[in-house]
Coordinates of C-alpha atoms and ligand atoms in Angstrom, one line a residue:
M129 CA -36.5 -12.9 -10.2
I130 CA -34.3 -11.0 -7.1
A131 CA -36.0 -7.5 -6.2
K132 CA -34.1 -5.0 -4.1
N133 CA -35.1 -5.3 -0.3
Q134 CA -36.1 -8.8 -0.1
V135 CA -34.7 -11.2 2.3
F136 CA -33.6 -14.7 1.7
E137 CA -31.0 -17.6 3.5
I138 CA -27.8 -17.3 1.4
E139 CA -25.5 -20.1 2.0
I140 CA -21.5 -18.9 1.6
T141 CA -19.5 -20.8 -0.2
G142 CA -16.6 -18.7 -1.5
Q143 CA -15.3 -15.2 -1.6
T144 CA -14.5 -12.2 -3.5
H145 CA -11.1 -10.8 -3.5
E146 CA -12.5 -8.0 -2.1
G147 CA -13.2 -10.0 1.2
L148 CA -17.5 -9.9 0.3
G149 CA -19.4 -13.3 0.6
V150 CA -21.1 -14.4 -1.6
G151 CA -23.5 -16.8 -1.8
R152 CA -26.5 -18.0 -5.2
V153 CA -30.7 -17.6 -4.8
D154 CA -32.2 -18.4 -8.0
G155 CA -29.3 -19.6 -9.4
M156 CA -27.7 -15.5 -9.3
A157 CA -24.5 -14.9 -7.5
V158 CA -25.0 -12.4 -4.0
F159 CA -22.0 -10.7 -2.7
V160 CA -22.8 -10.4 1.0
Q161 CA -21.2 -7.7 2.4
G162 CA -19.5 -9.2 5.7
A163 CA -20.0 -12.5 5.2
I164 CA -17.7 -15.9 5.6
A165 CA -17.5 -18.4 3.6
G166 CA -18.9 -21.3 5.2
E167 CA -21.6 -19.7 6.8
K168 CA -25.0 -19.0 6.8
V169 CA -26.9 -16.4 6.3
V170 CA -30.3 -14.4 6.5
A171 CA -30.1 -10.9 4.1
K172 CA -31.6 -8.8 2.4
I173 CA -30.7 -7.8 -0.7
I174 CA -30.2 -4.0 -1.5
K175 CA -28.9 -3.7 -5.3
V176 CA -29.3 -5.9 -8.2
L177 CA -28.5 -5.7 -11.2
K178 CA -27.2 -7.4 -14.2
N179 CA -25.3 -10.5 -14.0
Y180 CA -25.2 -10.6 -9.7
A181 CA -27.3 -8.9 -6.3
V182 CA -25.7 -7.4 -3.4
A183 CA -26.9 -8.3 -0.3
R184 CA -26.2 -6.9 3.8
I185 CA -26.5 -9.7 6.3
E186 CA -29.5 -9.9 8.8
S187 CA -29.1 -11.9 10.4
F188 CA -27.2 -15.1 10.8
I189 CA -28.4 -19.7 10.8
E190 CA -24.5 -20.6 10.9
K191 CA -21.9 -18.7 11.4
S192 CA -18.0 -19.1 11.1
P193 CA -15.8 -19.8 13.8
D194 CA -13.5 -17.6 12.0
R195 CA -15.8 -14.6 12.8
T196 CA -14.4 -12.1 15.0
E197 CA -15.7 -9.4 16.7
P198 CA -14.0 -6.0 14.7
F199 CA -11.9 -4.2 17.4
C200 CA -12.4 -0.6 15.8
P201 CA -15.9 1.4 15.9
V202 CA -16.3 2.5 13.2
Y203 CA -14.6 -0.2 11.2
K204 CA -18.4 -0.9 9.7
R205 CA -18.4 2.8 7.9
C206 CA -15.8 2.9 7.3
G207 CA -13.0 2.3 4.1
G208 CA -9.9 1.3 4.9
C209 CA -9.7 -2.0 6.8
N210 CA -12.1 -4.6 5.2
L211 CA -11.7 -8.1 7.3
Q212 CA -11.4 -7.2 10.9
H213 CA -14.6 -9.5 11.1
M214 CA -12.6 -12.5 10.3
T215 CA -9.9 -13.7 13.3
Y216 CA -5.6 -13.1 11.6
E217 CA -5.0 -16.3 10.9
R218 CA -8.2 -16.1 9.0
T219 CA -7.4 -13.3 7.2
L220 CA -4.3 -14.5 6.3
Q221 CA -5.7 -18.0 4.4
F222 CA -7.1 -16.3 2.3
K223 CA -5.0 -14.1 0.8
R224 CA -3.2 -17.0 0.2
Q225 CA -6.0 -18.0 -0.7
V226 CA -6.5 -14.7 -3.8
V227 CA -2.6 -15.1 -4.2
I228 CA -3.1 -18.6 -6.1
D229 CA -6.2 -18.3 -7.2
N230 CA -5.2 -15.5 -9.6
L231 CA -1.8 -18.2 -10.1
E232 CA -3.7 -20.6 -11.5
R233 CA -6.4 -19.1 -13.5
I234 CA -4.7 -15.6 -14.8
G235 CA -1.7 -17.1 -14.8
G236 CA -1.4 -20.7 -16.0
L237 CA 0.2 -21.9 -12.6
E238 CA -2.1 -24.8 -12.2
G239 CA -1.2 -26.4 -8.2
I240 CA 1.2 -23.6 -7.9
H241 CA 2.7 -23.8 -4.1
V242 CA 2.4 -20.9 -2.1
E243 CA 3.9 -20.5 0.9
P244 CA 1.8 -19.5 4.2
V245 CA 1.9 -15.4 4.7
I246 CA 4.0 -14.3 6.4
G247 CA 1.7 -11.8 9.5
M248 CA 2.5 -9.4 12.2
E249 CA 3.0 -10.8 15.9
T250 CA 1.0 -8.0 16.6
P251 CA -1.1 -6.4 13.6
R252 CA -2.0 -3.4 14.6
R253 CA -0.6 0.1 14.8
Y254 CA 1.2 -0.5 11.9
R255 CA 1.2 2.1 9.0
N256 CA 3.8 5.1 9.0
K257 CA 2.0 7.1 7.1
A258 CA -1.0 8.6 7.7
Q259 CA -3.4 10.1 4.9
Y260 CA -6.9 11.7 7.3
P261 CA -8.9 13.8 4.9
V262 CA -10.7 17.1 6.3
G263 CA -14.2 18.4 5.7
M264 CA -17.0 20.2 7.2
G265 CA -19.3 18.0 9.0
D266 CA -23.1 18.6 10.9
N267 CA -21.1 20.3 13.7
G268 CA -18.0 21.7 12.2
P269 CA -14.4 20.9 10.7
I270 CA -13.6 16.9 10.8
A271 CA -11.2 14.6 9.3
G272 CA -10.5 11.0 9.2
F273 CA -11.2 8.2 6.9
F274 CA -13.4 7.9 3.8
A275 CA -16.5 5.5 3.9
P276 CA -15.9 3.6 1.1
R277 CA -16.5 3.6 -2.7
S278 CA -17.2 7.3 -1.6
H279 CA -16.0 11.4 0.5
E280 CA -18.4 10.8 3.2
I281 CA -15.7 11.8 6.3
I282 CA -15.8 8.8 9.5
Q283 CA -15.0 10.8 12.2
T284 CA -11.9 9.2 14.3
E285 CA -10.2 9.9 16.9
E286 CA -8.1 7.3 16.6
C287 CA -7.6 4.6 14.1
G288 CA -5.7 0.9 14.9
I289 CA -3.9 0.6 12.4
Q290 CA -1.9 4.2 12.5
H291 CA 1.1 5.1 14.4
P292 CA -0.5 6.6 17.3
T293 CA 1.6 10.3 17.0
S294 CA -0.5 10.1 13.0
D295 CA -3.4 10.2 15.3
L296 CA -2.2 12.5 17.8
A297 CA -0.6 15.5 14.8
K298 CA -3.9 15.0 12.9
N299 CA -6.2 15.7 16.1
T300 CA -4.2 18.5 16.9
V301 CA -4.4 20.2 13.9
L302 CA -7.7 19.7 13.8
E303 CA -8.4 21.6 17.0
F304 CA -5.7 24.9 15.6
I305 CA -8.1 24.4 12.9
R306 CA -11.5 24.7 14.8
A307 CA -10.3 27.2 17.8
N308 CA -8.6 29.8 14.3
R309 CA -11.9 29.9 11.5
I310 CA -9.3 27.5 9.1
P311 CA -11.8 26.9 6.5
V312 CA -12.0 23.7 5.9
Y313 CA -11.5 21.8 1.8
D314 CA -15.0 21.4 -0.2
E315 CA -14.7 19.6 -2.6
L316 CA -18.4 20.4 -4.3
T317 CA -17.8 24.3 -5.0
H318 CA -13.6 23.7 -4.9
K319 CA -13.5 26.4 -1.9
G320 CA -11.6 26.2 1.3
L321 CA -8.7 25.9 2.4
I322 CA -7.4 22.3 4.0
R323 CA -7.8 19.5 2.2
H324 CA -6.0 16.9 3.6
V325 CA -3.6 15.9 6.8
V326 CA -1.4 13.6 5.9
V327 CA 1.5 12.4 8.4
K328 CA 4.6 10.5 8.5
V329 CA 6.3 8.4 11.4
G330 CA 10.6 6.8 11.0
F331 CA 9.2 4.6 13.2
A332 CA 13.3 3.6 14.2
T333 CA 14.5 7.5 14.4
G334 CA 10.5 8.7 15.9
E335 CA 10.7 11.1 13.4
V336 CA 7.7 12.7 12.5
M337 CA 6.7 15.2 9.9
V338 CA 3.4 17.1 9.5
I339 CA 1.9 17.6 5.7
L340 CA -1.3 20.7 5.9
V341 CA -2.4 19.8 2.1
S342 CA -3.8 22.9 1.1
T343 CA -5.7 25.4 -2.3
S344 CA -2.9 27.8 -1.0
S345 CA 0.2 28.6 0.3
I346 CA -1.1 30.8 3.1
I347 CA -1.8 29.1 5.8
P348 CA -3.5 31.9 8.3
K349 CA -2.1 31.7 12.2
K350 CA 0.4 29.8 10.8
D351 CA 2.7 30.1 14.4
K352 CA 0.1 29.1 16.2
L353 CA 0.0 26.1 14.7
V354 CA 3.7 25.6 14.7
S355 CA 3.6 25.9 19.0
L356 CA 0.7 24.3 19.1
L357 CA 2.6 21.0 17.5
K358 CA 5.7 21.1 18.5
E359 CA 4.3 21.3 22.0
R360 CA 1.9 18.4 21.5
I361 CA 4.5 16.2 19.0
P362 CA 6.6 13.7 20.2
G363 CA 9.5 14.0 17.2
L364 CA 8.6 16.5 15.4
A365 CA 10.7 17.0 12.8
S366 CA 9.2 18.5 10.2
I367 CA 6.1 20.7 9.1
V368 CA 5.4 21.1 5.3
V369 CA 2.6 22.9 3.9
N370 CA 1.6 21.7 0.1
V371 CA -0.1 23.0 -2.3
N372 CA -2.7 21.4 -4.2
D373 CA -5.1 23.4 -5.9
K374 CA -7.0 21.3 -7.7
T375 CA -9.6 19.0 -8.2
G376 CA -9.8 15.5 -8.0
N377 CA -8.6 12.6 -5.9
V378 CA -4.6 13.1 -6.0
I379 CA -4.3 13.7 -2.7
L380 CA -0.6 16.0 -2.2
G381 CA 0.1 18.6 -4.8
S382 CA 4.1 19.2 -6.5
K383 CA 4.7 21.9 -4.2
N384 CA 6.0 21.9 -0.8
I385 CA 6.9 24.3 1.9
T386 CA 8.7 23.9 4.8
L387 CA 6.7 26.0 7.7
Y388 CA 9.3 24.1 10.2
G389 CA 12.3 22.4 11.2
K390 CA 13.7 20.0 8.1
D391 CA 12.8 18.9 4.5
T392 CA 12.5 15.6 4.2
I393 CA 13.2 13.5 7.8
E394 CA 15.1 9.5 8.4
D395 CA 13.4 6.5 9.4
K396 CA 15.9 3.2 9.4
L397 CA 15.8 0.1 8.2
G398 CA 17.9 -3.0 9.3
D399 CA 21.2 -1.4 9.2
L400 CA 20.0 1.3 6.1
F401 CA 19.1 5.1 7.2
F402 CA 16.7 6.1 4.4
E403 CA 15.5 10.4 3.2
I404 CA 11.2 10.4 3.0
S405 CA 9.6 13.2 1.9
P406 CA 6.5 14.4 0.9
L407 CA 5.6 12.9 -2.2
S408 CA 8.4 10.1 -2.4
F409 CA 7.7 6.9 -1.8
Y410 CA 8.3 5.0 0.9
Q411 CA 7.2 1.3 2.2
I412 CA 3.8 1.8 4.9
N413 CA 5.3 -1.7 6.9
P414 CA 8.2 -1.4 8.1
E415 CA 8.3 -4.1 10.4
Q416 CA 7.1 -7.1 7.5
T417 CA 9.1 -4.4 4.8
L418 CA 12.1 -5.9 6.4
V419 CA 10.6 -9.7 5.9
L420 CA 9.9 -8.7 2.1
Y421 CA 13.3 -6.8 1.3
N422 CA 15.0 -10.0 3.5
K423 CA 12.7 -12.3 1.7
A424 CA 13.7 -10.8 -2.0
V425 CA 17.7 -10.5 -0.8
E426 CA 17.0 -14.2 0.1
Y427 CA 15.8 -15.4 -3.7
A428 CA 18.0 -13.2 -5.3
G429 CA 21.1 -15.7 -3.7
L430 CA 23.8 -13.1 -4.1
T431 CA 27.2 -14.2 -3.3
G432 CA 29.2 -10.8 -4.1
K433 CA 29.6 -10.9 -7.7
E434 CA 26.5 -10.7 -9.5
T435 CA 25.1 -7.6 -10.7
V436 CA 22.0 -6.7 -10.2
F437 CA 19.0 -4.3 -11.9
D438 CA 16.7 -3.0 -9.2
L439 CA 14.3 -1.7 -11.2
Y440 CA 11.4 0.8 -9.7
C441 CA 13.5 1.7 -7.4
G442 CA 11.7 3.9 -5.7
I443 CA 14.0 5.1 -3.0
G444 CA 17.0 2.7 -3.0
T445 CA 16.1 0.3 -1.2
I446 CA 15.8 -3.1 -2.3
S447 CA 19.0 -1.8 -4.4
L448 CA 20.6 -0.8 -0.6
F449 CA 19.2 -3.9 1.2
A450 CA 20.8 -6.2 -2.5
A451 CA 24.0 -4.5 -2.1
G452 CA 25.9 -5.6 0.8
K453 CA 26.0 -9.0 -1.6
A454 CA 25.9 -7.9 -4.9
K455 CA 29.2 -6.6 -6.9
K456 CA 27.3 -3.9 -8.0
V457 CA 23.2 -2.9 -8.2
I458 CA 21.8 -0.6 -11.1
G459 CA 18.6 1.4 -9.6
V460 CA 15.6 3.1 -12.2
E461 CA 13.0 5.1 -11.6
S462 CA 10.8 6.7 -13.4
V463 CA 10.2 10.0 -10.6
P464 CA 13.4 12.1 -11.1
E465 CA 13.0 13.4 -7.6
A466 CA 12.9 9.4 -6.3
V467 CA 16.2 8.7 -8.2
E468 CA 17.9 11.5 -6.3
A469 CA 17.0 11.1 -3.2
A470 CA 18.2 7.5 -4.0
R471 CA 21.5 8.4 -5.1
R472 CA 22.0 10.3 -1.3
N473 CA 20.1 7.0 -0.1
A474 CA 24.0 5.3 -1.1
E475 CA 26.2 8.4 0.0
R476 CA 24.6 8.6 3.1
N477 CA 24.8 4.4 3.9
R478 CA 28.1 4.9 2.0
I479 CA 27.4 2.8 -1.1
N480 CA 29.8 3.5 -3.7
H481 CA 28.3 0.1 -6.5
A482 CA 25.5 1.0 -6.2
E483 CA 24.1 3.5 -9.8
F484 CA 19.8 4.8 -10.4
Y485 CA 18.8 5.9 -13.8
C486 CA 15.5 7.8 -14.0
G487 CA 13.0 6.8 -16.8
N488 CA 10.4 4.0 -17.6
A489 CA 11.3 0.5 -17.0
E490 CA 11.2 -0.3 -20.3
D491 CA 12.9 2.4 -21.8
V492 CA 15.8 2.1 -19.7
V493 CA 16.1 -1.3 -19.3
P494 CA 16.2 -1.9 -23.6
E495 CA 18.6 1.0 -23.4
L496 CA 21.3 -0.3 -21.0
Y497 CA 20.4 -3.7 -22.9
R498 CA 21.8 -2.5 -26.0
Q499 CA 24.2 -0.9 -24.7
G500 CA 25.7 -4.2 -23.4
M501 CA 24.6 -4.2 -20.0
K502 CA 23.1 -7.2 -18.5
A503 CA 22.1 -8.2 -14.9
D504 CA 22.4 -12.0 -13.3
V505 CA 19.7 -11.3 -11.3
V506 CA 17.1 -9.0 -11.6
I507 CA 14.6 -7.7 -8.7
V508 CA 11.1 -5.5 -10.1
D509 CA 8.4 -4.8 -7.2
P510 CA 6.3 -2.4 -10.1
P511 CA 3.0 -0.3 -9.0
R512 CA -0.3 -2.2 -9.2
K513 CA -0.7 -2.5 -13.0
G514 CA 2.6 -5.2 -13.2
C515 CA 5.7 -4.2 -15.4
D516 CA 5.2 -3.2 -19.5
E517 CA 5.0 -5.9 -21.9
V518 CA 8.3 -4.5 -22.6
L519 CA 10.0 -4.3 -19.5
L520 CA 9.4 -8.6 -20.4
K521 CA 10.3 -8.7 -23.6
T522 CA 14.3 -7.9 -23.1
L523 CA 13.9 -9.6 -19.6
I524 CA 13.7 -12.9 -21.6
E525 CA 16.1 -11.7 -24.7
M526 CA 18.7 -10.7 -21.4
A527 CA 17.9 -13.8 -20.3
P528 CA 19.4 -13.1 -15.7
Q529 CA 19.7 -16.7 -14.0
R530 CA 17.2 -15.1 -11.6
I531 CA 14.3 -12.3 -11.4
V532 CA 12.7 -11.6 -8.0
Y533 CA 9.4 -10.5 -8.3
V534 CA 7.7 -8.3 -5.7
S535 CA 4.4 -7.7 -6.4
C536 CA 1.3 -5.2 -4.7
N537 CA -1.0 -7.0 -6.8
P538 CA -1.3 -10.6 -7.4
S539 CA -3.2 -10.5 -10.4
T540 CA -1.3 -8.4 -12.6
L541 CA 1.9 -10.9 -10.7
A542 CA -0.4 -13.4 -12.6
R543 CA -0.4 -11.8 -16.1
D544 CA 3.3 -11.1 -15.8
M545 CA 4.2 -14.4 -14.6
K546 CA 2.1 -16.0 -17.4
V547 CA 4.3 -14.2 -20.3
L548 CA 7.6 -14.8 -18.4
H549 CA 6.8 -19.2 -17.7
G550 CA 6.4 -19.4 -21.5
S551 CA 9.3 -17.7 -22.8
G552 CA 11.8 -20.5 -20.1
Y553 CA 11.2 -18.7 -16.9
E554 CA 9.9 -21.6 -14.5
P555 CA 8.9 -19.9 -11.1
Q556 CA 10.0 -21.6 -7.9
K557 CA 8.5 -20.0 -4.7
V558 CA 5.8 -17.3 -3.5
Q559 CA 6.5 -16.4 -0.6
P560 CA 2.8 -13.2 0.3
V561 CA 3.8 -11.1 3.1
D562 CA 1.4 -9.7 4.7
M563 CA 1.9 -6.0 5.0
F564 CA -1.7 -4.4 5.0
P565 CA -3.3 -6.0 7.9
W566 CA -6.9 -6.3 7.9
T567 CA -7.1 -5.2 4.6
N568 CA -7.9 -7.4 1.6
H569 CA -4.3 -6.6 0.0
V570 CA -1.1 -8.9 -0.1
E571 CA 2.2 -8.1 -0.5
C572 CA 4.2 -11.4 -2.7
V573 CA 7.8 -11.9 -2.7
V574 CA 8.8 -14.6 -5.5
L575 CA 11.5 -16.1 -7.3
I576 CA 11.3 -17.5 -10.8
T577 CA 14.4 -18.9 -11.9
R578 CA 16.0 -19.5 -16.1
L579 CA 15.3 -23.0 -16.8
Ligands
SAH208 N1 10.6 -0.4 -4.7 C1 10.6 0.2 -4.2 C2 9.4 1.2 -4.7 C3 8.5 0.3 -5.2 S1 6.8 1.0 -5.3 C4 9.9 0.3 -2.7 O1 10.0 -0.9 -1.9 O2 10.2 1.5 -1.3 C5 6.6 1.3 -6.9 C6 7.9 2.3 -8.2 O3 7.7 1.7 -8.9 C7 7.5 3.8 -7.6 O4 9.3 4.6 -6.9 C8 6.8 4.9 -8.7 O5 7.4 5.6 -8.9 C9 7.7 3.8 -10.1 N2 7.2 3.4 -11.7 C10 6.2 3.4 -11.4 N3 6.0 2.8 -12.8 C11 7.4 3.2 -14.0 C12 8.1 2.7 -14.9 N4 7.4 2.4 -15.7 N5 9.8 3.0 -14.8 C13 10.1 2.5 -13.4 N6 10.1 3.5 -12.1 C14 8.1 3.0 -12.1

């Protein structure tokens, strides 16, 4: 029997999909934080559960050649990144293996070929959206990131994966909060005002939006905040107060009040402009988004004659990328504000053969199909839970030649692939793209064709 605080020599033989090292003690699986497959470590058991135990490294007997010093000083405490102890090259190999494992085990696609992950040239400062929780520390208000599986705020001046302007805006808001004794939110008592600072940066345009998430629309001394941010933040185009007076983990509320500048900012991807608002979804790594979208359009194999469905289209980004090479594009999205933004984006980019429908893809697509509308190519980019089965059934009936599946979750991708594969569709190409360096997240584009 393994017990807490015991120390063992453990050979790390595998890696969980979250990036923990896996070894065995007395036949029981032990997950070792920060260990890499191939290493031999001395580790202390910190938790014992029914089927597995969790351990922490005390010392190394054999280190992996792929072990490297994390570039972030708070890496061990912060819940943001979890692969910084590996070389970047190794993280890409790890992510590719996660995709293969899922497609083989859940998807039943034994021996499937998965392309090497397309990584970033410089995997730093890649995020265009930062969400910093604000709270009370030992010496006054702090802002940073939550520790893993916790709401303890780890204070950080700088974060190596955020845009430098995001850090600057957060530090400036924090300075304002401290200097003016603005009450910060307390999750336990549900008292106080400022909950989060959210910053969005248009990488190509340089436009910056600073969002203060607050329990009330009234921010004391807000003029001081506006002038401080104007003075410090290059590219500042918008300051918004987002009101969230609900308890729980959802960061943004539904009400926005613009304190300064515009209600939205703009970014440019490739040759296209997109409107970014406080609530709308926009891919967080613009450099890799371009790679991802170009891959998706390449896999769509468009010649100019096709009708394309872009399902889960958000603000119409992929739709408008595909529109240049298609006869017609139909985007479907469940969030009304996103659909309105998609229509404005089409207009802004002078694209008039893209139409957008608001509703769940599993409701809208069967309805369009009943009305006689068909797609030659379907692109899907669902949230983590994957596609609804009703949607997959409709697609199988509609029988488009190609389906391009963009996925942020290999396990639901694999589940949906299994359904499609059993109904006459064959995966041709699987291309992972590293959208979230140093985290265990992996994005994939898959080309699926009808036999
Ligand atoms: N393709 C877009 C958005 C991808 S995120 C981009 O690259 O930016 C997934 C999107 O699916 C979100 O905008 C979300 O609001 C939307 N969504 C979630 N469930 C949906 C459903 N059942 N039907 C249609 N859209 C849905």
